[in-house]
Short mmCIF file of C-alpha atoms in Angstrom, two decimals:
data_model
loop_
_atom_site.label_atom_id
_atom_site.label_comp_id
_atom_site.label_asym_id
_atom_site.label_seq_id
_atom_site.Cartn_x
_atom_site.Cartn_y
_atom_site.Cartn_z
CA MET W 1 8.33 25.97 4.49
CA ASP W 2 10.63 25.30 7.44
CA GLU W 3 8.80 22.14 8.51
CA ILE W 4 9.29 20.55 5.09
CA LYS W 5 13.01 21.43 5.14
CA GLN W 6 13.32 19.83 8.55
CA LEU W 7 11.48 16.73 7.38
CA LYS W 8 13.71 16.37 4.31
CA GLN W 9 16.83 16.76 6.43
CA TRP W 10 15.70 14.08 8.87
CA VAL W 11 14.79 11.71 6.04
CA ASP W 12 18.25 12.24 4.51
CA GLU W 13 19.94 11.54 7.85
CA SER W 14 17.85 8.52 8.87
CA GLU W 15 18.39 4.88 7.96
CA ARG W 16 15.59 3.04 9.79
CA ILE W 17 12.42 5.02 9.05
CA VAL W 18 9.03 3.51 9.83
CA PHE W 19 5.86 5.03 8.42
CA PHE W 20 2.60 4.52 10.33
CA GLY W 21 -0.42 5.47 8.25
CA GLY W 22 -4.19 5.63 8.39
CA ALA W 23 -7.14 6.47 6.16
CA GLY W 24 -5.67 9.83 5.12
CA VAL W 25 -3.06 7.98 3.05
CA SER W 26 -5.76 6.45 0.86
CA THR W 27 -8.30 9.26 0.63
CA GLU W 28 -6.07 10.90 -1.99
CA SER W 29 -6.54 7.75 -4.08
CA GLY W 30 -10.32 8.23 -3.85
CA ILE W 31 -10.99 5.76 -1.04
CA PRO W 32 -13.48 7.21 1.46
CA ASP W 33 -12.42 7.93 5.03
CA PHE W 34 -14.50 6.35 7.77
CA ARG W 35 -14.42 9.23 10.20
CA SER W 36 -14.27 12.42 8.16
CA VAL W 37 -17.26 14.75 7.93
CA ASP W 38 -18.26 13.21 4.61
CA GLY W 39 -16.93 9.74 5.47
CA LEU W 40 -18.77 6.46 5.80
CA TYR W 41 -19.67 7.01 9.44
CA ASN W 42 -21.79 10.01 8.55
CA GLN W 43 -23.80 8.41 5.78
CA LYS W 44 -27.19 6.84 6.35
CA TYR W 45 -27.72 3.10 6.43
CA ASP W 46 -30.16 0.87 8.27
CA TYR W 47 -27.36 0.28 10.77
CA PRO W 48 -24.25 2.31 11.66
CA PRO W 49 -21.10 1.18 9.82
CA GLU W 50 -19.49 0.23 13.17
CA THR W 51 -22.35 -2.23 13.69
CA ILE W 52 -22.26 -3.64 10.16
CA LEU W 53 -18.50 -4.12 10.30
CA SER W 54 -18.65 -6.10 13.54
CA HIS W 55 -18.07 -9.81 14.02
CA THR W 56 -21.52 -10.20 15.55
CA PHE W 57 -23.28 -8.56 12.57
CA TYR W 58 -21.20 -10.62 10.11
CA ARG W 59 -22.41 -13.79 11.81
CA LYS W 60 -26.04 -12.75 12.31
CA ARG W 61 -26.75 -10.86 9.07
CA PRO W 62 -24.15 -11.96 6.50
CA GLU W 63 -26.28 -10.90 3.49
CA GLU W 64 -26.52 -7.32 4.76
CA PHE W 65 -22.84 -7.35 5.72
CA TYR W 66 -21.82 -8.27 2.18
CA LYS W 67 -24.17 -5.75 0.62
CA PHE W 68 -22.39 -2.98 2.55
CA TYR W 69 -18.96 -4.57 2.10
CA ARG W 70 -19.26 -4.76 -1.69
CA ASP W 71 -20.72 -1.26 -1.90
CA LYS W 72 -18.30 0.58 0.37
CA MET W 73 -15.20 -1.45 1.19
CA LEU W 74 -14.06 -2.79 -2.18
CA CYS W 75 -12.44 0.11 -4.05
CA LEU W 76 -10.54 -2.10 -6.45
CA ASP W 77 -9.98 0.52 -9.15
CA ALA W 78 -8.09 2.86 -6.80
CA LYS W 79 -4.44 3.52 -7.71
CA PRO W 80 -1.44 4.33 -5.49
CA ASN W 81 -0.80 8.04 -4.98
CA VAL W 82 2.36 10.06 -4.37
CA VAL W 83 2.54 8.97 -0.71
CA HIS W 84 2.45 5.26 -1.53
CA LYS W 85 5.00 5.73 -4.31
CA LYS W 86 7.43 7.82 -2.26
CA LEU W 87 7.37 5.31 0.61
CA ALA W 88 8.16 2.50 -1.84
CA GLU W 89 11.07 4.58 -3.16
CA LEU W 90 12.43 5.14 0.33
CA GLU W 91 12.28 1.40 1.00
CA GLN W 92 14.13 0.66 -2.25
CA GLN W 93 16.79 3.19 -1.22
CA GLY W 94 17.30 1.30 2.04
CA LYS W 95 16.04 4.15 4.19
CA LEU W 96 12.58 2.88 5.13
CA THR W 97 12.33 -0.30 7.22
CA SER W 98 8.60 -0.84 6.85
CA VAL W 99 5.12 0.58 6.51
CA VAL W 100 2.62 -0.05 9.29
CA THR W 101 -0.88 0.59 7.98
CA GLN W 102 -4.43 0.65 9.30
CA ASN W 103 -5.72 0.49 5.72
CA ILE W 104 -7.00 -2.67 4.03
CA ASP W 105 -6.73 -1.61 0.38
CA GLY W 106 -3.33 -3.06 -0.56
CA LEU W 107 -2.17 0.16 -2.23
CA HIS W 108 1.23 0.16 -0.52
CA GLN W 109 2.03 -3.19 -2.12
CA ALA W 110 0.61 -1.99 -5.44
CA ALA W 111 3.11 0.90 -5.30
CA GLY W 112 5.99 -1.52 -4.73
CA SER W 113 6.42 -1.63 -0.95
CA LYS W 114 7.61 -5.05 0.23
CA ARG W 115 7.55 -4.88 4.05
CA VAL W 116 4.01 -3.80 4.95
CA TRP W 117 2.35 -4.66 8.25
CA GLU W 118 -1.42 -4.57 7.67
CA LEU W 119 -2.87 -4.17 11.16
CA HIS W 120 -6.45 -4.55 9.99
CA GLY W 121 -5.93 -7.12 7.24
CA SER W 122 -6.59 -6.80 3.52
CA VAL W 123 -9.59 -6.96 1.18
CA HIS W 124 -7.34 -8.83 -1.25
CA ARG W 125 -7.17 -11.93 0.96
CA ASN W 126 -10.33 -13.96 1.46
CA TYR W 127 -10.62 -17.52 2.68
CA CYS W 128 -13.13 -20.33 2.97
CA GLU W 129 -14.01 -20.85 6.62
CA GLU W 130 -14.47 -24.57 5.98
CA CYS W 131 -11.53 -25.73 3.84
CA GLY W 132 -9.25 -22.67 3.86
CA LYS W 133 -9.16 -22.12 0.10
CA LEU W 134 -8.06 -18.57 -0.77
CA PHE W 135 -9.90 -16.13 -3.01
CA ASP W 136 -9.10 -12.67 -4.37
CA ALA W 137 -11.21 -9.54 -3.95
CA ARG W 138 -12.79 -9.87 -7.40
CA TYR W 139 -14.35 -13.16 -6.34
CA ILE W 140 -16.18 -11.30 -3.59
CA LEU W 141 -17.02 -8.21 -5.64
CA GLU W 142 -18.44 -10.07 -8.63
CA GLY W 143 -20.54 -12.47 -6.56
CA THR W 144 -23.95 -11.94 -5.00
CA GLY W 145 -25.26 -12.61 -1.53
CA VAL W 146 -22.95 -14.49 0.82
CA PRO W 147 -19.91 -15.72 -1.15
CA VAL W 148 -19.32 -19.45 -0.95
CA CYS W 149 -16.31 -21.59 -1.73
CA ASP W 150 -16.29 -23.09 -5.23
CA ALA W 151 -14.56 -26.16 -3.83
CA CYS W 152 -16.57 -27.12 -0.74
CA GLY W 153 -19.47 -24.67 -0.53
CA GLY W 154 -18.35 -23.16 2.77
CA PRO W 155 -18.72 -19.43 3.52
CA VAL W 156 -15.90 -17.16 2.32
CA LYS W 157 -14.73 -14.49 4.79
CA PRO W 158 -12.56 -11.45 4.06
CA ASP W 159 -9.22 -11.45 5.91
CA VAL W 160 -10.02 -8.08 7.50
CA VAL W 161 -10.22 -7.36 11.22
CA LEU W 162 -13.83 -6.65 12.12
CA TYR W 163 -14.94 -4.86 15.27
CA GLU W 164 -14.81 -7.30 18.22
CA GLU W 165 -11.99 -9.26 16.57
CA GLY W 166 -8.39 -9.17 17.77
CA LEU W 167 -5.43 -8.05 15.69
CA ASP W 168 -3.07 -10.69 14.31
CA SER W 169 -0.32 -11.28 16.88
CA HIS W 170 2.48 -11.83 14.34
CA THR W 171 1.61 -8.59 12.54
CA MET W 172 1.47 -6.68 15.83
CA GLN W 173 4.78 -8.07 17.10
CA SER W 174 6.50 -7.32 13.79
CA ALA W 175 5.21 -3.74 13.79
CA ILE W 176 6.28 -3.28 17.41
CA TYR W 177 9.77 -4.59 16.61
CA ASP W 178 10.24 -2.25 13.64
CA ILE W 179 8.89 0.79 15.50
CA SER W 180 11.02 0.14 18.57
CA HIS W 181 14.15 -0.08 16.38
CA ALA W 182 13.33 2.92 14.17
CA ASP W 183 15.49 6.06 14.14
CA MET W 184 12.57 8.04 12.69
CA LEU W 185 8.82 7.45 12.93
CA ILE W 186 6.45 9.25 10.57
CA LEU W 187 2.74 9.22 11.45
CA GLY W 188 0.54 10.23 8.56
CA GLY W 189 -3.15 10.51 7.77
CA THR W 190 -4.40 8.99 10.99
CA SER W 191 -6.58 10.33 13.79
CA LEU W 192 -4.61 8.13 16.23
CA ALA W 193 -7.94 7.35 17.87
CA VAL W 194 -8.24 3.62 17.12
CA TYR W 195 -6.68 1.27 19.64
CA PRO W 196 -4.73 -0.96 19.93
CA ALA W 197 -3.18 0.35 16.69
CA ALA W 198 -2.61 3.89 18.01
CA GLY W 199 -0.83 2.51 21.05
CA LEU W 200 1.99 1.22 18.85
CA ILE W 201 3.67 4.62 18.80
CA ASP W 202 4.46 4.18 22.50
CA TYR W 203 7.14 1.71 21.40
CA TYR W 204 9.12 4.38 19.53
CA ARG W 205 12.24 5.36 21.46
CA GLY W 206 13.78 7.98 19.21
CA ASN W 207 13.55 11.76 18.98
CA ARG W 208 12.32 12.12 15.40
CA LEU W 209 8.59 11.59 15.76
CA VAL W 210 6.92 13.31 12.82
CA LEU W 211 3.15 13.78 12.69
CA ILE W 212 1.49 14.83 9.43
CA ASN W 213 -2.28 15.26 9.45
CA LYS W 214 -4.91 17.72 8.24
CA SER W 215 -6.62 17.97 11.63
CA THR W 216 -5.40 17.86 15.22
CA THR W 217 -4.82 14.53 16.99
CA PRO W 218 -4.45 13.51 20.65
CA MET W 219 -0.72 12.97 19.96
CA ASP W 220 0.17 16.41 18.55
CA SER W 221 2.00 17.51 21.69
CA ARG W 222 4.24 14.44 21.53
CA ALA W 223 5.51 15.14 18.03
CA ASP W 224 9.07 16.38 17.51
CA LEU W 225 7.86 17.78 14.18
CA LEU W 226 4.19 18.59 13.54
CA ILE W 227 2.98 19.35 10.01
CA GLN W 228 -0.69 20.17 9.51
CA GLY W 229 -1.63 19.71 5.89
CA ARG W 230 -2.42 17.24 3.13
CA LEU W 231 -0.17 14.23 3.17
CA GLY W 232 0.19 14.24 -0.61
CA ASP W 233 1.35 17.88 -0.64
CA VAL W 234 4.02 17.10 1.94
CA PHE W 235 5.29 13.94 0.27
CA ALA W 236 5.38 15.63 -3.13
CA CYS W 237 8.10 17.88 -1.69
CA LEU W 238 10.34 15.03 -0.49
#
């Protein structure tokens, strides 16, 4: 396949690759996609997932928030797939600067990646809103109702960016810096429909913009190399 040959050549020639990934990176590890036909947004709940995963809903109906969160957002048995592993390899080889991810599952770190900018936070970090004590994801998963701090009794909140909440400024600035200094930017498994995250690609200044996705995106025409297919199939060839 000519596109794969081109991709391999560019990877070989590049030294400051940045990978920007979305839900499609993790679906191959069994984590459901929010926006696919069979994803969370098309299942039936008392409220739409966008509503449940909002700051307002979290404050007003925390019990229902955590019922959904435990049921659908904590996929703690998922394992890194070929995409996560290959990206970690490229970083170890000194070719990949960083991973910028919209995912909250921590699988890039589990695969060995060190420089990961988590735009939407992580299920693995949870903190007491009163005293700041930190808790892991198991503490949330194995509890019932609204999780409370075992030190002060305050409510424990996941360090994930809910709808209506802003992205972390340090994470955003770091991602912008790496993208603006990249000699190759690979976009994979993302609909590029969620802002401000999708707007980050505007900071790329190079001419090796690679877009790998199963379906079309609003950015297809901007890609220097467009590959329509499963991310895992593509990365297995690298």
